[in-house]
CSV table of C-alpha atoms and ligand atoms in Angstrom, one decimal:
chain,number,residue,atom,x,y,z
F,8,MET,CA,0.0,0.0,0.0
F,9,HIS,CA,1.2,3.5,-0.8
F,10,GLU,CA,2.5,5.2,2.3
F,11,ASP,CA,0.2,8.2,2.0
F,12,ILE,CA,-2.9,6.0,2.1
F,13,ALA,CA,-4.5,5.5,5.5
F,14,LYS,CA,-7.1,2.9,4.3
F,15,VAL,CA,-8.0,1.0,1.2
F,16,LEU,CA,-11.7,1.4,0.7
F,17,ILE,CA,-12.2,-0.7,-2.5
F,18,ALA,CA,-9.6,-3.2,-3.5
F,19,GLU,CA,-8.5,-3.7,-7.1
F,20,GLU,CA,-10.1,-7.2,-7.3
F,21,VAL,CA,-13.4,-5.9,-5.9
F,22,ILE,CA,-13.4,-3.2,-8.6
F,23,GLU,CA,-12.7,-5.7,-11.3
F,24,LYS,CA,-15.6,-8.0,-10.4
F,25,ARG,CA,-18.0,-5.0,-10.2
F,26,LEU,CA,-16.9,-3.8,-13.6
F,27,ASP,CA,-17.8,-7.2,-15.1
F,28,VAL,CA,-21.3,-6.7,-13.8
F,29,ILE,CA,-21.7,-3.1,-15.0
F,30,ALA,CA,-20.3,-3.9,-18.4
F,31,ARG,CA,-22.8,-6.7,-18.8
F,32,LYS,CA,-25.7,-4.3,-17.9
F,33,VAL,CA,-24.4,-1.6,-20.3
F,34,HIS,CA,-24.0,-4.2,-23.1
F,35,ALA,CA,-27.5,-5.6,-22.5
F,36,ASP,CA,-29.1,-2.1,-22.3
F,37,PHE,CA,-27.5,-0.8,-25.5
F,38,ALA,CA,-27.4,-4.0,-27.5
F,39,ASP,CA,-30.1,-2.7,-29.9
F,40,GLU,CA,-28.4,0.6,-30.7
F,41,ASP,CA,-26.2,0.5,-33.9
F,42,SER,CA,-23.7,2.8,-32.2
F,43,LEU,CA,-23.1,4.3,-28.8
F,44,GLN,CA,-21.4,7.5,-28.1
F,45,VAL,CA,-19.3,7.4,-24.9
F,46,VAL,CA,-18.4,10.7,-23.4
F,47,ALA,CA,-15.9,10.4,-20.5
F,48,LEU,CA,-14.9,13.3,-18.2
F,49,LEU,CA,-11.2,13.9,-17.7
F,50,LYS,CA,-9.1,13.4,-15.9
F,51,GLY,CA,-10.9,11.5,-13.2
F,52,ALA,CA,-12.7,9.0,-15.3
F,53,PHE,CA,-9.7,7.8,-17.4
F,54,VAL,CA,-8.9,4.6,-15.5
F,55,PHE,CA,-12.6,3.6,-15.0
F,56,MET,CA,-13.5,4.2,-18.6
F,57,ALA,CA,-10.5,2.2,-19.9
F,58,ASP,CA,-11.2,-0.7,-17.7
F,59,LEU,CA,-15.0,-0.6,-18.2
F,60,LEU,CA,-15.1,-0.1,-21.9
F,61,ARG,CA,-12.7,-2.9,-22.7
F,62,ARG,CA,-15.4,-5.2,-21.2
F,63,VAL,CA,-18.2,-3.8,-23.4
F,64,PRO,CA,-18.2,-5.5,-26.9
F,65,LEU,CA,-20.4,-2.8,-28.6
F,66,ARG,CA,-19.6,-0.5,-31.5
F,67,LEU,CA,-18.5,2.4,-29.4
F,68,GLU,CA,-17.1,5.8,-30.2
F,69,VAL,CA,-15.3,7.5,-27.3
F,70,GLU,CA,-14.9,11.2,-26.7
F,71,CYS,CA,-13.5,12.9,-23.6
F,72,LEU,CA,-14.5,16.2,-22.1
F,73,ASN,CA,-12.3,18.3,-19.8
F,74,VAL,CA,-14.4,19.8,-17.1
F,75,ALA,CA,-13.3,21.3,-13.8
F,76,SER,CA,-15.3,21.5,-10.6
F,77,TYR,CA,-12.5,21.0,-8.1
F,78,HIS,CA,-9.7,23.5,-8.0
F,79,GLY,CA,-7.0,21.8,-6.0
F,80,GLY,CA,-8.7,21.3,-2.7
F,81,THR,CA,-11.1,18.6,-1.4
F,82,GLU,CA,-14.3,20.6,-1.7
F,83,SER,CA,-16.3,21.2,-4.9
F,84,SER,CA,-16.2,24.8,-6.1
F,85,GLY,CA,-19.9,24.8,-7.0
F,86,GLN,CA,-19.2,25.8,-10.6
F,87,VAL,CA,-18.6,23.5,-13.6
F,88,ASP,CA,-16.3,24.8,-16.3
F,89,PHE,CA,-16.1,23.3,-19.8
F,90,LEU,CA,-12.4,23.6,-20.7
F,91,ASP,CA,-12.5,22.3,-24.3
F,92,ARG,CA,-12.5,24.7,-27.3
F,93,LYS,CA,-14.6,22.3,-29.3
F,94,LEU,CA,-17.2,19.9,-27.9
F,95,PRO,CA,-18.1,16.5,-29.5
F,96,ASP,CA,-21.0,16.3,-31.9
F,97,VAL,CA,-23.6,14.4,-30.1
F,98,ASN,CA,-26.6,15.5,-32.1
F,99,GLY,CA,-29.1,12.6,-32.4
F,100,ARG,CA,-26.7,10.3,-30.6
F,101,CYS,CA,-27.3,7.9,-27.7
F,102,VAL,CA,-24.7,8.9,-25.1
F,103,LEU,CA,-23.2,7.1,-22.2
F,104,LEU,CA,-21.6,9.7,-19.9
F,105,ILE,CA,-18.9,8.4,-17.7
F,106,ASP,CA,-17.4,10.1,-14.6
F,107,ASP,CA,-15.4,8.9,-11.7
F,108,ILE,CA,-17.6,10.0,-8.8
F,109,LEU,CA,-21.0,11.5,-8.1
F,110,ASP,CA,-20.6,13.9,-5.2
F,111,THR,CA,-22.6,17.2,-5.2
F,112,GLY,CA,-24.2,16.2,-8.5
F,113,ARG,CA,-23.3,19.5,-10.2
F,114,THR,CA,-20.9,17.9,-12.7
F,115,LEU,CA,-23.3,15.2,-14.0
F,116,ALA,CA,-26.2,17.6,-13.9
F,117,ALA,CA,-24.3,20.3,-15.9
F,118,VAL,CA,-22.8,17.9,-18.5
F,119,THR,CA,-26.1,16.0,-19.0
F,120,ALA,CA,-27.9,19.3,-19.6
F,121,LYS,CA,-25.2,20.4,-22.0
F,122,LEU,CA,-25.3,17.1,-24.0
F,123,ARG,CA,-29.1,17.4,-24.2
F,124,GLU,CA,-28.9,21.0,-25.3
F,125,MET,CA,-26.4,19.8,-28.0
F,126,GLY,CA,-29.1,17.4,-29.3
F,127,ALA,CA,-28.2,14.1,-27.7
F,128,ARG,CA,-31.2,11.7,-28.1
F,129,GLU,CA,-30.6,9.9,-24.9
F,130,VAL,CA,-28.1,10.4,-22.1
F,131,LYS,CA,-27.3,7.7,-19.6
F,132,THR,CA,-24.8,8.3,-16.8
F,133,CYS,CA,-22.3,5.9,-15.3
F,134,VAL,CA,-20.0,6.5,-12.3
F,135,LEU,CA,-17.6,4.3,-10.4
F,136,LEU,CA,-18.5,5.8,-7.1
F,137,THR,CA,-21.6,7.5,-5.6
F,138,LYS,CA,-21.3,9.4,-2.4
F,139,ASP,CA,-24.2,8.8,0.0
F,140,LYS,CA,-25.1,12.4,0.8
F,141,LYS,CA,-27.6,15.1,0.1
F,142,ARG,CA,-26.8,16.6,-3.3
F,143,ALA,CA,-26.8,20.2,-4.5
F,144,GLN,CA,-28.3,18.9,-7.7
F,145,GLU,CA,-30.8,16.1,-7.7
F,146,VAL,CA,-29.2,13.6,-9.9
F,147,GLU,CA,-28.5,9.9,-9.6
F,148,ALA,CA,-26.4,7.8,-12.0
F,149,ASP,CA,-28.0,5.1,-14.2
F,150,TYR,CA,-25.0,2.9,-13.5
F,151,SER,CA,-22.9,3.1,-10.4
F,152,GLY,CA,-20.1,0.9,-9.1
F,153,PHE,CA,-20.1,1.5,-5.4
F,154,GLU,CA,-21.8,3.6,-2.9
F,155,ILE,CA,-19.4,5.2,-0.4
F,156,GLY,CA,-19.7,7.5,2.6
F,157,ASP,CA,-19.2,11.3,2.4
F,158,GLU,CA,-15.4,11.2,2.6
F,159,PHE,CA,-12.7,12.3,0.2
F,160,VAL,CA,-11.2,9.4,-1.7
F,161,VAL,CA,-8.3,9.0,-4.2
F,162,GLY,CA,-7.0,6.4,-6.6
F,163,TYR,CA,-8.3,4.6,-9.6
F,164,GLY,CA,-8.3,7.9,-11.5
F,165,LEU,CA,-9.2,10.2,-8.6
F,166,ASP,CA,-6.6,12.7,-7.4
F,167,PHE,CA,-5.5,14.9,-4.6
F,168,ASP,CA,-3.6,17.9,-6.0
F,169,GLY,CA,-3.0,16.0,-9.2
F,170,LYS,CA,-1.5,12.9,-7.5
F,171,TYR,CA,-2.6,9.3,-6.7
F,172,ARG,CA,-4.6,8.8,-9.9
F,173,ASN,CA,-2.5,5.7,-10.7
F,174,LEU,CA,-3.3,3.8,-7.6
F,175,PRO,CA,-5.1,0.6,-8.7
F,176,TYR,CA,-7.6,0.8,-5.7
F,177,VAL,CA,-9.8,3.5,-4.1
F,178,GLY,CA,-8.4,4.7,-0.8
F,179,VAL,CA,-8.6,7.4,1.8
F,180,LEU,CA,-5.6,9.6,2.3
F,181,ASP,CA,-3.7,10.0,5.5
F,182,PRO,CA,-5.1,13.2,7.1
F,183,SER,CA,-1.6,14.6,7.4
F,184,ILE,CA,-1.3,14.8,3.6
F,185,ILE,CA,-4.5,16.9,3.2
F,186,SER,CA,-3.5,19.3,6.0
F,187,SER,CA,0.1,19.8,5.0
L,187,LIG,P1,-19.7,16.8,-8.2
L,187,LIG,O1,-19.9,17.8,-9.3
L,187,LIG,O2,-20.7,15.7,-8.2
L,187,LIG,O3,-19.7,17.5,-6.8
L,187,LIG,O4,-18.3,16.2,-8.3
L,187,LIG,C1,-17.8,15.5,-9.3
L,187,LIG,C2,-16.3,15.7,-9.4
L,187,LIG,O5,-15.7,16.2,-8.2
L,187,LIG,C3,-15.7,14.4,-9.7
L,187,LIG,O6,-15.6,14.3,-11.1
L,187,LIG,C4,-14.4,14.5,-9.0
L,187,LIG,O7,-13.4,15.1,-9.9
L,187,LIG,C5,-14.6,15.4,-7.9
L,187,LIG,N1,-14.7,14.7,-6.6
L,187,LIG,C6,-15.8,14.6,-5.9
L,187,LIG,N2,-15.6,13.9,-4.8
L,187,LIG,C7,-14.3,13.5,-4.8
L,187,LIG,C8,-13.5,12.7,-3.9
L,187,LIG,O8,-13.9,12.2,-2.9
L,187,LIG,N3,-12.2,12.6,-4.3
L,187,LIG,C9,-11.7,13.2,-5.5
L,187,LIG,N4,-10.4,13.0,-5.7
L,187,LIG,N5,-12.4,13.9,-6.3
L,187,LIG,C10,-13.7,14.1,-6.0
L,188,LIG,MG1,-13.7,14.9,-12.1
């Protein structure tokens, strides 16, 4: 275990088994579509999307969006910024939106609204983690890997100050790291 991690919350093998289940659901739910547009949110979703999508044998197209809602700390800023100059063309498409974690709900709500405004025919949302808490925006994911408590987690794509995204598990940081 990495020395900065106080506790492993979800081990790699547990994540892998759960991905098999979600992938089967996504496959079954979209089997009748001739093509599915995946939109993944960077950077947090990059590990989850790579591991999940390789388990989904559908004709997929993958686009990534850069959005920012966190600005270095451990609290959501309340504002969602679209950082790309050009957004993918989702007009008339069936979209699977992938993010790492559903926290306040602002990100999924804002991006879902944007994709609909851009003409997406259907938007389904998929997150690795859902925090069990009261959300600023009432939104729940159509597919969710795990429900966790309202605590700050890192690993498997999720960062603190740009670090820990490469950890193969989801864990909780040692409090001394966050306060230093
Ligand atoms: P929301 O808009 O739902 O508040 O937050 C979504 C974004 O906030 C996620 O994409 C993620 O980047 C960030 N976030 C929320 N909770 C956590 C957390 O516990 N750890 C990390 N590293 N990022 C989080
Ligand atoms: Mg994020």
